[in-house]
PDB file of C-alpha atoms in Angstrom:
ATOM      1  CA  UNK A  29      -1.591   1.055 -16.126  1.00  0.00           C
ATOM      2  CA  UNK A  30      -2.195  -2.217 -14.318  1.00  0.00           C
ATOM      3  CA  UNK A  31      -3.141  -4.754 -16.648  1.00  0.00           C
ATOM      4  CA  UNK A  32      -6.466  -6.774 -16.845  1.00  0.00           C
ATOM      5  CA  UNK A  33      -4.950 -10.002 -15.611  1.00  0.00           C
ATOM      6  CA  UNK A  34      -3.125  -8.696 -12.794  1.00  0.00           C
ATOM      7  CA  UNK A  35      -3.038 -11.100  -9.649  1.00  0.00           C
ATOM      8  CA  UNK A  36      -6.027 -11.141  -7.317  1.00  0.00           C
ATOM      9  CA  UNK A  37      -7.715  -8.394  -8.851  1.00  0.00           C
ATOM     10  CA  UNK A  38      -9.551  -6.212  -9.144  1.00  0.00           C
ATOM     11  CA  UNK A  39      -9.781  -4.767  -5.697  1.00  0.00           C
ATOM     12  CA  UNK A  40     -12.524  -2.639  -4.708  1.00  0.00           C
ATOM     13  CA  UNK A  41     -13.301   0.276  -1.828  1.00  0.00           C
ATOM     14  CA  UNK A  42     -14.877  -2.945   0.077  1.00  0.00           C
ATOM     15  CA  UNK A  43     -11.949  -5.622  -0.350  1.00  0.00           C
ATOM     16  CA  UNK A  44      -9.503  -3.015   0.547  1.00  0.00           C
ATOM     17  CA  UNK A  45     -11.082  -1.732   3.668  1.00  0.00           C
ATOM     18  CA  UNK A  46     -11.508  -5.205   4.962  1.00  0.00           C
ATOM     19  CA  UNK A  47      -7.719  -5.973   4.029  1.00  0.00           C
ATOM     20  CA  UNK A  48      -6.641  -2.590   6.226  1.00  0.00           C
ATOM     21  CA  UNK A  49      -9.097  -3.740   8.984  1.00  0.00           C
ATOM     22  CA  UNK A  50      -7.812  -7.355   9.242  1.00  0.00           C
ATOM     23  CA  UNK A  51      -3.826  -5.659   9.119  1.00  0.00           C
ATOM     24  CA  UNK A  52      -4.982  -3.315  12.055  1.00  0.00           C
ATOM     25  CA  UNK A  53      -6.297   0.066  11.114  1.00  0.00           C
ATOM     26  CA  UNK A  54      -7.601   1.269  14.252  1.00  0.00           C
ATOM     27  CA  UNK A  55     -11.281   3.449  14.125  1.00  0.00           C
ATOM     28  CA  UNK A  56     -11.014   6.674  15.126  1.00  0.00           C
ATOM     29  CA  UNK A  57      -7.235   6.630  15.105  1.00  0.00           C
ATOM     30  CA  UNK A  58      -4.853   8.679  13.025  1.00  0.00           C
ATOM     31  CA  UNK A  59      -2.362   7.356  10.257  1.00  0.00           C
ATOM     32  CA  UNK A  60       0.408   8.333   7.881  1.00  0.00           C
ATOM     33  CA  UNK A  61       0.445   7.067   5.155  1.00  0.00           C
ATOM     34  CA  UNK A  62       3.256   6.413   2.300  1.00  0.00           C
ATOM     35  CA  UNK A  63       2.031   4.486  -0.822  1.00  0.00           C
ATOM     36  CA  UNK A  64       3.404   3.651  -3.985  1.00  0.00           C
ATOM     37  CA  UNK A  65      -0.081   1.882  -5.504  1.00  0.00           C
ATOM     38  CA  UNK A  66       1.686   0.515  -8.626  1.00  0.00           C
ATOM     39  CA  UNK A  67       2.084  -2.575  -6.807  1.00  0.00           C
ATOM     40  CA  UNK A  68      -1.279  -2.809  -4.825  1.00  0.00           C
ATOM     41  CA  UNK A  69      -2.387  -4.307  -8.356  1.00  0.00           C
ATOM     42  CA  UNK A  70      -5.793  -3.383 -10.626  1.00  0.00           C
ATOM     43  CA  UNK A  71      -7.643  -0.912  -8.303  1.00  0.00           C
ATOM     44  CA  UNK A  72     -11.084  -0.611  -9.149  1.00  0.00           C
ATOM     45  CA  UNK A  73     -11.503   3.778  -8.369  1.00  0.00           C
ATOM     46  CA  UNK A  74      -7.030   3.832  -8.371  1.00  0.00           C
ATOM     47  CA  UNK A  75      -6.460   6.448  -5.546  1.00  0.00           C
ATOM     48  CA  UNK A  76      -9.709   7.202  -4.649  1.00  0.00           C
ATOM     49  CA  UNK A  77     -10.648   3.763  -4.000  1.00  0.00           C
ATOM     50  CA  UNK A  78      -7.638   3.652  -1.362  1.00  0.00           C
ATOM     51  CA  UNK A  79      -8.963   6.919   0.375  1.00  0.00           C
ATOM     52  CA  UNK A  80     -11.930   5.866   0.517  1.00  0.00           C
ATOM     53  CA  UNK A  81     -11.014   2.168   2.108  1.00  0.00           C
ATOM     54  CA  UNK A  82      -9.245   3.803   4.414  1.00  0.00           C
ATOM     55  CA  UNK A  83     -11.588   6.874   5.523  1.00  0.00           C
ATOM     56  CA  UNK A  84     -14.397   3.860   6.037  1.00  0.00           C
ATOM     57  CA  UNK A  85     -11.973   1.795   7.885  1.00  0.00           C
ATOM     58  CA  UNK A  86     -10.727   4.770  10.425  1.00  0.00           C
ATOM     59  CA  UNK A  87     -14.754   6.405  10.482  1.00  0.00           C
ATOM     60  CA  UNK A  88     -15.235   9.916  11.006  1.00  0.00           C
ATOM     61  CA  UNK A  89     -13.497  10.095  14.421  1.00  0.00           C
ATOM     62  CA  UNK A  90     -10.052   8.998  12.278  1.00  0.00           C
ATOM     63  CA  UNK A  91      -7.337  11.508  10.401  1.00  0.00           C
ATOM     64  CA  UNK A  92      -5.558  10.505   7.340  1.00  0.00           C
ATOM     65  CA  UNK A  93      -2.215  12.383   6.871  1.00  0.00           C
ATOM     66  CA  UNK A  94       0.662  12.204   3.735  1.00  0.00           C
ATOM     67  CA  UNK A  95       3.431  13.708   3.066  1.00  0.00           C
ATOM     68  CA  UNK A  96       2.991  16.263   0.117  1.00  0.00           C
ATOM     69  CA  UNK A  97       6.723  17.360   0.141  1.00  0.00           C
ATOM     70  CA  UNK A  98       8.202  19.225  -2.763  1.00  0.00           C
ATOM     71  CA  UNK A  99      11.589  18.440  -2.812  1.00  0.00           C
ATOM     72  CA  UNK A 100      12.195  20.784  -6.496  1.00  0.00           C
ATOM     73  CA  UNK A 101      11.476  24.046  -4.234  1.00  0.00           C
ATOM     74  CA  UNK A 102      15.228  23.972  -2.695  1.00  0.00           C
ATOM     75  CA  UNK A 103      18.429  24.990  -2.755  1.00  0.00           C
ATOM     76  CA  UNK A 104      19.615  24.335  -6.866  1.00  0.00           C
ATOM     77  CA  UNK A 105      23.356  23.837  -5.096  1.00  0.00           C
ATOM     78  CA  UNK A 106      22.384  20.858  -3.912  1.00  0.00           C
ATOM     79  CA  UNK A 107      20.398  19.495  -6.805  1.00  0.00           C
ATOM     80  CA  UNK A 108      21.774  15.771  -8.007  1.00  0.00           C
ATOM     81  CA  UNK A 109      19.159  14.325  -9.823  1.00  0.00           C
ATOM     82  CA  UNK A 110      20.365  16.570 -12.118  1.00  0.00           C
ATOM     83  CA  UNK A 111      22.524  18.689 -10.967  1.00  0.00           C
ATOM     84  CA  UNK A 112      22.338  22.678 -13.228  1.00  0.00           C
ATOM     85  CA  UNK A 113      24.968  24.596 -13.875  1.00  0.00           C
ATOM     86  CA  UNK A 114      26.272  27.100 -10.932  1.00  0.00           C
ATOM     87  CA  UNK A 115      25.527  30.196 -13.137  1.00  0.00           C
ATOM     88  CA  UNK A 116      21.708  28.905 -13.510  1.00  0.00           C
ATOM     89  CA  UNK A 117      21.561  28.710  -9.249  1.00  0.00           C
ATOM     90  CA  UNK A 118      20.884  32.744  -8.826  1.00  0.00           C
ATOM     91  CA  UNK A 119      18.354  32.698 -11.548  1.00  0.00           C
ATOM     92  CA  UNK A 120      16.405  29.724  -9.943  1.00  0.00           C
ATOM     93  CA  UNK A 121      16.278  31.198  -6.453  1.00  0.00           C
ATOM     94  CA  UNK A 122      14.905  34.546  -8.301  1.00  0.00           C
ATOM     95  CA  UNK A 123      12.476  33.062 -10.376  1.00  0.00           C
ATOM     96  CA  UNK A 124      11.313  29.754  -8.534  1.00  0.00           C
ATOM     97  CA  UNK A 125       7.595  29.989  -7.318  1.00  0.00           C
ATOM     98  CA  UNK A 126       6.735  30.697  -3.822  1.00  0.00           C
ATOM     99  CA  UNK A 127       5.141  27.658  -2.409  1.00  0.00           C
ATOM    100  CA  UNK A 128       1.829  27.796  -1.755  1.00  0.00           C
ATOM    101  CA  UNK A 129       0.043  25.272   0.050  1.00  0.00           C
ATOM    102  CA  UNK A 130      -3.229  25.858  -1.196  1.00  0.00           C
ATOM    103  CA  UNK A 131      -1.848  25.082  -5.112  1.00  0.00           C
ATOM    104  CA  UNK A 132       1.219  23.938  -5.312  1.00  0.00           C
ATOM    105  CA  UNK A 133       1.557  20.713  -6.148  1.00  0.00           C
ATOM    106  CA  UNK A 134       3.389  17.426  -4.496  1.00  0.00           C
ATOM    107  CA  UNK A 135       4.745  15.581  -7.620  1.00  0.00           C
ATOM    108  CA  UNK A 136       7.307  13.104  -6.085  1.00  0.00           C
ATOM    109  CA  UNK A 137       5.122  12.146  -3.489  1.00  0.00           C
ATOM    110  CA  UNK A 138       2.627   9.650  -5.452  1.00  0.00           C
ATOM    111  CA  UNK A 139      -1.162   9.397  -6.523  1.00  0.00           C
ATOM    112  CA  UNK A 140      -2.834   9.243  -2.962  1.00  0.00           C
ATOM    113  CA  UNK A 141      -0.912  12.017  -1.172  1.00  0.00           C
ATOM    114  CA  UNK A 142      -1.765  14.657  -4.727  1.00  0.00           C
ATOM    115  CA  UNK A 143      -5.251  12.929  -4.201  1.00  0.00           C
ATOM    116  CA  UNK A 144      -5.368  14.029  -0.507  1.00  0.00           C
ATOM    117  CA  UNK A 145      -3.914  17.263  -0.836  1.00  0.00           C
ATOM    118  CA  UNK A 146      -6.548  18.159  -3.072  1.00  0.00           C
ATOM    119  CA  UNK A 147      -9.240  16.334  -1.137  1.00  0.00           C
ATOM    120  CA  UNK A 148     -11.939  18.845  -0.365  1.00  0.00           C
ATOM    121  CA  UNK A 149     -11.801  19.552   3.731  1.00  0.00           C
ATOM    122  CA  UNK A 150      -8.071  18.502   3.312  1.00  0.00           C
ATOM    123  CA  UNK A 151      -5.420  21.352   5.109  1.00  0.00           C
ATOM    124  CA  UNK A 152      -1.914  21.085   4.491  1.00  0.00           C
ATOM    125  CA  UNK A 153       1.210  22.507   6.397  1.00  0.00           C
ATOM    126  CA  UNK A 154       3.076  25.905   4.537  1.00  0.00           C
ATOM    127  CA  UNK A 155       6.319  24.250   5.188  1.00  0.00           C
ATOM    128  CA  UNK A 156       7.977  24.960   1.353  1.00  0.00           C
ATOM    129  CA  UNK A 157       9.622  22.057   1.586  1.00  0.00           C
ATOM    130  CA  UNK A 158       8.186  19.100   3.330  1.00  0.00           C
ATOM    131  CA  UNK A 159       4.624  19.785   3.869  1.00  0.00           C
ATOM    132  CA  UNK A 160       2.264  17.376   4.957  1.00  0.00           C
ATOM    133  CA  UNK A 161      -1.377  17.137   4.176  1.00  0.00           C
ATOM    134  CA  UNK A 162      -4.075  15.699   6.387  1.00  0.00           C
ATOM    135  CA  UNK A 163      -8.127  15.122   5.910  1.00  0.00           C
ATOM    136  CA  UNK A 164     -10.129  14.173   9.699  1.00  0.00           C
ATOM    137  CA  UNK A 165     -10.474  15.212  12.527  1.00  0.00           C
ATOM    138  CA  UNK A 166      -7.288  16.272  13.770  1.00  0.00           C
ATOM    139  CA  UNK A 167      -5.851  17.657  10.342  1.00  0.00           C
ATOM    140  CA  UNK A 168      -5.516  21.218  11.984  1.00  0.00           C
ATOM    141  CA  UNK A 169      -3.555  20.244  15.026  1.00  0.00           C
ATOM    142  CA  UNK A 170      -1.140  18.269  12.810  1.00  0.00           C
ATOM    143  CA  UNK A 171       0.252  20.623  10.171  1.00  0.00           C
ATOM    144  CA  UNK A 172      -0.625  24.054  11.894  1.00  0.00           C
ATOM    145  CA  UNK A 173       2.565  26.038  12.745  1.00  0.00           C
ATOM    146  CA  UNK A 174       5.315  24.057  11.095  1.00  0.00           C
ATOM    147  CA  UNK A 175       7.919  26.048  11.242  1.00  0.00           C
ATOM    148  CA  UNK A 176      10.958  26.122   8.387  1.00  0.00           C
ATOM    149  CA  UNK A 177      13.790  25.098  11.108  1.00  0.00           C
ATOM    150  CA  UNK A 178      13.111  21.941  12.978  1.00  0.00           C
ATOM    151  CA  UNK A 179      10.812  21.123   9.716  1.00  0.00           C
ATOM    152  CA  UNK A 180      10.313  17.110  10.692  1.00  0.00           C
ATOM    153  CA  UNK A 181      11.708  17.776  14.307  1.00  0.00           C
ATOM    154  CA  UNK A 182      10.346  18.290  17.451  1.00  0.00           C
ATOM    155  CA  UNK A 183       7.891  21.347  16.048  1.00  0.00           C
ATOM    156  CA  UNK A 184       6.562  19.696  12.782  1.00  0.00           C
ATOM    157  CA  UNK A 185       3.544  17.739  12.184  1.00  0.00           C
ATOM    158  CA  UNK A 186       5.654  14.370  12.845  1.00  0.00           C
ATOM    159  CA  UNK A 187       5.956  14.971  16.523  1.00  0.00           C
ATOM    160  CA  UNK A 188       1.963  16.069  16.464  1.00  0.00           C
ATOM    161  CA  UNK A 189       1.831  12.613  15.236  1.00  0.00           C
ATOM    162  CA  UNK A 190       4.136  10.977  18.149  1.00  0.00           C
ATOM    163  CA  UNK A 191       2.188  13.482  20.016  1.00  0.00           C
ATOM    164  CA  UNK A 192      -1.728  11.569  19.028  1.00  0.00           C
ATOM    165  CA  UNK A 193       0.000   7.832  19.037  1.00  0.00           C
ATOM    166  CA  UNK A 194      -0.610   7.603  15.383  1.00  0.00           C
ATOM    167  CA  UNK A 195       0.195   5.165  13.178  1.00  0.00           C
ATOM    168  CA  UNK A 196       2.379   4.678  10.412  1.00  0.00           C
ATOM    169  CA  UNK A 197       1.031   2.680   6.891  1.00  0.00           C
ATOM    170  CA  UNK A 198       3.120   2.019   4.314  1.00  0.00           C
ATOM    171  CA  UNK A 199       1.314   0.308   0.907  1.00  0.00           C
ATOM    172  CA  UNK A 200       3.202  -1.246  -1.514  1.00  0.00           C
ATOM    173  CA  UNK A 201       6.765   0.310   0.175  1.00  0.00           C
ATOM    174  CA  UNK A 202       8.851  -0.655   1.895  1.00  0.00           C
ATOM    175  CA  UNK A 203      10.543   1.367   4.961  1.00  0.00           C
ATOM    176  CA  UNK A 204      12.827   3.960   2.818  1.00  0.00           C
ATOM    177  CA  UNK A 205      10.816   6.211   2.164  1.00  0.00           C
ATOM    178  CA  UNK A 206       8.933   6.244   5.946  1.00  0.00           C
ATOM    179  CA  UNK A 207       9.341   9.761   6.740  1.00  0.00           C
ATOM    180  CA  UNK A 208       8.462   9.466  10.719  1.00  0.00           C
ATOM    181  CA  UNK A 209      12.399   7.742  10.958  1.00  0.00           C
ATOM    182  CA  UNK A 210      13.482  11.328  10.413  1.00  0.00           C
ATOM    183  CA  UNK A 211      12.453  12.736  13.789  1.00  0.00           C
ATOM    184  CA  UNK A 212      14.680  10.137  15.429  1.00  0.00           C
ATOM    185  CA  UNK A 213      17.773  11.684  13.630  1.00  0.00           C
ATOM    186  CA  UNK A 214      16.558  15.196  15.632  1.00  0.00           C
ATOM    187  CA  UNK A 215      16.990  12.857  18.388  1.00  0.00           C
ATOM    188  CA  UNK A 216      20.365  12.232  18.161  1.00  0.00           C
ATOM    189  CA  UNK A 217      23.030  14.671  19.879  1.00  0.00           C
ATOM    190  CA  UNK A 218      24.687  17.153  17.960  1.00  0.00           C
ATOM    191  CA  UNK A 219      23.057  15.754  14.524  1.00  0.00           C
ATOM    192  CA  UNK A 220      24.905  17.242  11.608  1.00  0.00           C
ATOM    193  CA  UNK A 221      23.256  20.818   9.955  1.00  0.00           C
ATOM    194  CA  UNK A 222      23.259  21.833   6.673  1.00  0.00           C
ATOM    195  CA  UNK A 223      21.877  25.409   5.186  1.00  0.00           C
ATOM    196  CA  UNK A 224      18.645  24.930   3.598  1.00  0.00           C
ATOM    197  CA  UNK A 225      16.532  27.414   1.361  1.00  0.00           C
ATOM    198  CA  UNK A 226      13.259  27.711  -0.711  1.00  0.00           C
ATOM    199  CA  UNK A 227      11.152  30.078  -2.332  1.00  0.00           C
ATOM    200  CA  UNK A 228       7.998  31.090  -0.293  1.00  0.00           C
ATOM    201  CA  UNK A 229       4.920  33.471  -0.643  1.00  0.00           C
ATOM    202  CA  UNK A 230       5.483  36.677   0.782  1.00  0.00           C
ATOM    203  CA  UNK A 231       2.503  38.104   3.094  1.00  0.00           C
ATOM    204  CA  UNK A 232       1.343  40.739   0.036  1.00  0.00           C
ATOM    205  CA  UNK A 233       1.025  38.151  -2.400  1.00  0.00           C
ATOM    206  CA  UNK A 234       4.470  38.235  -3.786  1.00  0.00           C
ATOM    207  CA  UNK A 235       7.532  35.875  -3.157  1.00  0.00           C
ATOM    208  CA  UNK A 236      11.010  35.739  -1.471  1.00  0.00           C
ATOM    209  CA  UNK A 237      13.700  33.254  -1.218  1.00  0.00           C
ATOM    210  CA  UNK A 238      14.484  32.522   2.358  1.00  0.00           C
ATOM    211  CA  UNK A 239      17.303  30.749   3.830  1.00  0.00           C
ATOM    212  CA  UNK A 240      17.218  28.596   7.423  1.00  0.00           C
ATOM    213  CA  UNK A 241      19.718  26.179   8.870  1.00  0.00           C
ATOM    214  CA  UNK A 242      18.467  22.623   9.950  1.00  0.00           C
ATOM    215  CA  UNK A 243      19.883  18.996  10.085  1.00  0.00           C
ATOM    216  CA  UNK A 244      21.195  16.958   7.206  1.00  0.00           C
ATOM    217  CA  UNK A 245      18.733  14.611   6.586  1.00  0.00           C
ATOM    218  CA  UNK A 246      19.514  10.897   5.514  1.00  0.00           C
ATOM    219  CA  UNK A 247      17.471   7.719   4.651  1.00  0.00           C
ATOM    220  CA  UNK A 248      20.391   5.733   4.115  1.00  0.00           C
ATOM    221  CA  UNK A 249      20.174   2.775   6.603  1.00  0.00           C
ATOM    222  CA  UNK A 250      16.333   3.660   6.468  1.00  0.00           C
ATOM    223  CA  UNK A 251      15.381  -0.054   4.496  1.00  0.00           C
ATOM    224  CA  UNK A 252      18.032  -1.754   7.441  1.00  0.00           C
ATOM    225  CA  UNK A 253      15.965   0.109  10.536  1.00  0.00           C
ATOM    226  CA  UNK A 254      13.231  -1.185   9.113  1.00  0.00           C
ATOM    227  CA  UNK A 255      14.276  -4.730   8.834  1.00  0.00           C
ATOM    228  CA  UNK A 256      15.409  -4.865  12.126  1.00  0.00           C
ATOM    229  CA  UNK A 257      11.984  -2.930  13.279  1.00  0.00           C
ATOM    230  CA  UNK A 258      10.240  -5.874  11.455  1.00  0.00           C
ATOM    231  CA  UNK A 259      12.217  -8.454  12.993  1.00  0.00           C
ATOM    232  CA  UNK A 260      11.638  -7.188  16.115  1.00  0.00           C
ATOM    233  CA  UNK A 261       8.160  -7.613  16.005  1.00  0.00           C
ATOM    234  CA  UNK A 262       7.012  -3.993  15.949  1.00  0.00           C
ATOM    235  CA  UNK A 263       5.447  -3.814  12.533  1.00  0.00           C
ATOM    236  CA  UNK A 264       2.136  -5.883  11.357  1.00  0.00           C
ATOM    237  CA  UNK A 265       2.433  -7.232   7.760  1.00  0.00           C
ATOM    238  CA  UNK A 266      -0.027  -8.209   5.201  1.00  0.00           C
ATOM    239  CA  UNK A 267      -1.834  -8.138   1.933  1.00  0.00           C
ATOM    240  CA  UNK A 268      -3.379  -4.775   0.552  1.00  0.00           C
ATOM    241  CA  UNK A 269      -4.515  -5.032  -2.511  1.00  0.00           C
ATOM    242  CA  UNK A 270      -1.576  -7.771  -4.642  1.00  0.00           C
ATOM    243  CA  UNK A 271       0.954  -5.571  -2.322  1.00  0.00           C
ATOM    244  CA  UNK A 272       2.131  -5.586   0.847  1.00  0.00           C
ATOM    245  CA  UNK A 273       0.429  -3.355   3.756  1.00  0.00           C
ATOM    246  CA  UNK A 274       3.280  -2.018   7.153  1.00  0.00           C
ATOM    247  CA  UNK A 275       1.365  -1.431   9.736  1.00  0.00           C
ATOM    248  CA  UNK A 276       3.371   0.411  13.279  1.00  0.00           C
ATOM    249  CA  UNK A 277       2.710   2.375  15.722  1.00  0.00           C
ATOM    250  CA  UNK A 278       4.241   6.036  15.234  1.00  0.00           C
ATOM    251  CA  UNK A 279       5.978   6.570  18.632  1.00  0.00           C
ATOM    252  CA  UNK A 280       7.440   2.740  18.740  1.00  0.00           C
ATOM    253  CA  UNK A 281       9.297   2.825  15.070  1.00  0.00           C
ATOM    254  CA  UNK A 282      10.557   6.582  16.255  1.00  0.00           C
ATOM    255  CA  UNK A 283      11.935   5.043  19.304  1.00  0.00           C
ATOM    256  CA  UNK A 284      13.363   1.812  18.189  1.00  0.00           C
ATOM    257  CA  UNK A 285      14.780   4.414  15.368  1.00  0.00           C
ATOM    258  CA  UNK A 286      16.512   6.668  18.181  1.00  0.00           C
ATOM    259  CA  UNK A 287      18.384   3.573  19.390  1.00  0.00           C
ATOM    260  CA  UNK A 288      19.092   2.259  16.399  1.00  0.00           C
ATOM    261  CA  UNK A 289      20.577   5.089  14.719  1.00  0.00           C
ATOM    262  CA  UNK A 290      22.600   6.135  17.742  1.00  0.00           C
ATOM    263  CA  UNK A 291      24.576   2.606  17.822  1.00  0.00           C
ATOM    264  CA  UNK A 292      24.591   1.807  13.830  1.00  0.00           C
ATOM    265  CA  UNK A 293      25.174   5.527  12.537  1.00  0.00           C
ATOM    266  CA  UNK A 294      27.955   5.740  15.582  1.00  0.00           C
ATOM    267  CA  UNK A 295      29.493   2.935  14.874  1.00  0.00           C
ATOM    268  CA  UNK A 296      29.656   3.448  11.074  1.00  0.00           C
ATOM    269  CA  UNK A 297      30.766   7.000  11.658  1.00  0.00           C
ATOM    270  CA  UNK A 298      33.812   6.062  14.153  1.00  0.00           C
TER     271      UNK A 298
END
């Protein structure tokens, strides 16, 4: 809990709104958004405040969208943080719930995203492992049809956003965990795959574990891109709340990322 005497608080659905207006929120428009409100300071309504801020900010002609991944429905081989015992990996794919997008929740993914997800009018893509959830507008063109390959490629609900010209808002984080830098790694030739696999609902109500291949995806470099993306002059910068507030336009920090991963990663890689 934020305490009493926090800096510049408390901040309210009003004081917000006009903080995301003067950074550049457009009406009408549609944004991602990755928060981590811990350092936004003593909101007055937590979460829903920040919803709320922003839904008044965009209007009703505007889409809010989060990530509601669920990065613990996955392959247990791969688990690191920890990592189980090989002879517990069979018993986990048997036993794991199917994902369901309707009730399963998004722990990793912070306050506001759970908040959305649940957000009455909200829909939500039944991608098992990196779903995204969106309330406005254009919520069912973003996350219908995301398939399990290609799942934040050129089929997912992250090129629907490079599709609209969204933006991209990141509160109180930096660029790390900005999940739109993915699609420029489908971007790159011959990206490296890896096998993937989850446990999903089956279409009678029961549950399966189901196996696809897809790239090997990798935020390292992801705070560097976004540096340089800053530096460049692509992203708008300033206070939300005691925190900072990234505001960019979807399709220009994909692009500058398709460059920018294509000379660093190459280079690095050589």
């Amino acid at each position: 809990m934020i305490a009493a005497d926090a800096p510049g608080g408390p901040h309210t659905r009003a004081s917000l709104a006009a903080q995301l207006r003067t950074l550049g929120v457009r009406p009408g428009g549609t944004v991602l958004v990755h928060a981590g409100l811990r350092g936004l300071g003593l909101l007055c309504g937590g979460p829903e405040a920040v919803l709320l801020a922003l839904r008044d900010v965009l209007g009703p002609d505007g889409t809010v969208v989060v990530p509601t991944h669920t990065p613990e429905n996955s392959d247990p081989a791969g688990w690191t943080n920890p990592p189980v015992p090989a002879h517990w990996w069979p018993v986990i794919r048997s036993e794991l719930p199917g994902f369901d997008p309707a009730v399963t929740p998004s722990r990793f993914m912070g306050a506001l995203a759970e908040l959305v997800r649940t957000w009455p009018g909200a829909r939500r893509s039944d991608h098992p492992h990196v779903s995204f959830a969106a309330l406005g507008p254009a919520a069912e063109r973003i996350v219908a049809g995301h398939p399990l390959a290609d799942m934040l490629g050129e089929r997912s609900p992250l090129a629907r956003l490079y599709d609209l010209d969204a933006d991209v808002l990141l509160l109180g984080v930096d660029h790390g965990p900005n999940t739109s830098l993915h699609l420029a790694e489908y971007r790159q030739p011959s990206p490296p795959q890896q096998r993937c696999g989850a446990a999903v609902l089956t279409a009678d109500g029961g549950r399966e574990w189901v196996w696809w291949d897809d790239i090997r995806l990798d935020a390292g470099g992801f705070d560097r891109l976004g540096a340089d993306l800053e530096a460049a002059g692509a992203v708008r910068l300033g206070p939300v709340g005691d925190g900072t507030g990234r505001l960019m336009r979807q399709r220009a920090a994909v692009d500058f990322a398709v460059d920018w991963l294509a000379r660093h990663r190459r280079t690095e890689e050589a």
